[in-house]
mmCIF file of C-alpha atoms in Angstrom:
data_model
loop_
_atom_site.group_PDB
_atom_site.id
_atom_site.type_symbol
_atom_site.label_atom_id
_atom_site.label_comp_id
_atom_site.label_asym_id
_atom_site.label_seq_id
_atom_site.Cartn_x
_atom_site.Cartn_y
_atom_site.Cartn_z
ATOM 1 C CA MET A 1 -4.018 0.644 -11.995
ATOM 2 C CA ALA A 2 -1.997 -2.413 -12.905
ATOM 3 C CA GLU A 3 0.541 -1.468 -10.439
ATOM 4 C CA GLU A 4 -1.873 -1.177 -7.319
ATOM 5 C CA ARG A 5 -2.844 -4.957 -7.612
ATOM 6 C CA LYS A 6 0.109 -6.708 -8.304
ATOM 7 C CA THR A 7 1.292 -4.584 -4.890
ATOM 8 C CA GLY A 8 -1.846 -5.194 -3.354
ATOM 9 C CA LYS A 9 -1.211 -9.271 -4.209
ATOM 10 C CA ALA A 10 2.382 -8.533 -3.155
ATOM 11 C CA ARG A 11 1.285 -7.460 0.315
ATOM 12 C CA GLN A 12 -0.527 -10.595 0.691
ATOM 13 C CA PHE A 13 3.363 -12.441 1.154
ATOM 14 C CA ILE A 14 5.572 -9.440 2.187
ATOM 15 C CA GLY A 15 4.913 -7.176 5.313
ATOM 16 C CA VAL A 16 6.489 -3.385 5.528
ATOM 17 C CA ARG A 17 7.451 -2.205 8.287
ATOM 18 C CA ARG A 18 7.996 1.608 9.338
ATOM 19 C CA CYS A 19 11.353 2.621 11.195
ATOM 20 C CA ALA A 20 12.744 6.097 11.780
ATOM 21 C CA ALA A 21 15.671 5.447 9.072
ATOM 22 C CA GLY A 22 12.682 4.668 6.501
ATOM 23 C CA TYR A 23 11.506 0.919 6.297
ATOM 24 C CA VAL A 24 11.769 -2.580 6.848
ATOM 25 C CA ILE A 25 10.528 -5.321 4.179
ATOM 26 C CA PHE A 26 10.167 -8.957 5.029
ATOM 27 C CA ASP A 27 8.316 -12.377 4.122
ATOM 28 C CA ARG A 28 5.275 -12.369 6.408
ATOM 29 C CA ALA A 29 5.845 -16.430 6.511
ATOM 30 C CA SER A 30 8.946 -16.560 7.984
ATOM 31 C CA GLN A 31 8.772 -13.198 9.663
ATOM 32 C CA ARG A 32 12.417 -12.227 7.858
ATOM 33 C CA THR A 33 13.776 -9.617 7.071
ATOM 34 C CA LEU A 34 14.176 -9.334 2.960
ATOM 35 C CA VAL A 35 15.483 -5.086 2.627
ATOM 36 C CA GLN A 36 16.045 -2.844 5.215
ATOM 37 C CA MET A 37 15.833 0.121 2.711
ATOM 38 C CA LEU A 38 16.974 3.770 3.913
ATOM 39 C CA VAL A 39 15.518 6.754 2.699
ATOM 40 C CA VAL A 40 16.275 10.600 3.140
ATOM 41 C CA ASN A 41 13.995 12.964 4.862
ATOM 42 C CA GLN A 42 14.458 15.533 2.059
ATOM 43 C CA ALA A 43 12.683 13.056 -0.701
ATOM 44 C CA ASP A 44 9.564 13.361 -1.605
ATOM 45 C CA ASP A 45 7.070 10.681 0.049
ATOM 46 C CA LEU A 46 5.058 10.242 -2.962
ATOM 47 C CA LEU A 47 8.876 9.259 -4.445
ATOM 48 C CA ASN A 48 9.521 7.280 -1.108
ATOM 49 C CA THR A 49 6.336 5.129 -1.181
ATOM 50 C CA ARG A 50 6.932 4.592 -5.050
ATOM 51 C CA LEU A 51 10.265 2.805 -4.468
ATOM 52 C CA ARG A 52 9.551 1.115 -1.652
ATOM 53 C CA ASP A 53 6.714 -0.933 -3.707
ATOM 54 C CA ALA A 54 8.586 -1.138 -6.602
ATOM 55 C CA VAL A 55 11.097 -3.121 -4.116
ATOM 56 C CA VAL A 56 7.989 -4.800 -2.095
ATOM 57 C CA ASP A 57 7.096 -5.551 -6.065
ATOM 58 C CA ALA A 58 10.750 -6.614 -7.311
ATOM 59 C CA TYR A 59 11.032 -9.662 -3.981
ATOM 60 C CA PHE A 60 7.846 -10.634 -5.315
ATOM 61 C CA GLU A 61 8.765 -11.624 -8.412
ATOM 62 C CA TYR A 62 11.595 -13.034 -7.102
ATOM 63 C CA GLY A 63 9.701 -14.991 -4.348
ATOM 64 C CA LYS A 64 7.406 -16.634 -7.677
ATOM 65 C CA ALA A 65 10.322 -17.331 -9.520
ATOM 66 C CA LEU A 66 11.724 -19.002 -7.029
ATOM 67 C CA ASN A 67 7.678 -20.779 -6.442
ATOM 68 C CA ILE A 68 7.754 -19.343 -2.853
ATOM 69 C CA TYR A 69 5.359 -17.106 -3.528
ATOM 70 C CA ARG A 70 1.811 -18.410 -5.335
#
């Protein structure tokens, strides 16, 4: 539950676009790509979603440490 709230706060600043091979994670303010993430089709959707959310949260924490996100 706390993980959901954390990802929700991160999504105010960090966007995710689904593409054919995975996800593009980008900064909403600058529209700059932070990471292009490829996922394996054989992997479970829940596993891919959890991985995506973990990457978003990691970038959010990194941005907070650099005073980019508040």
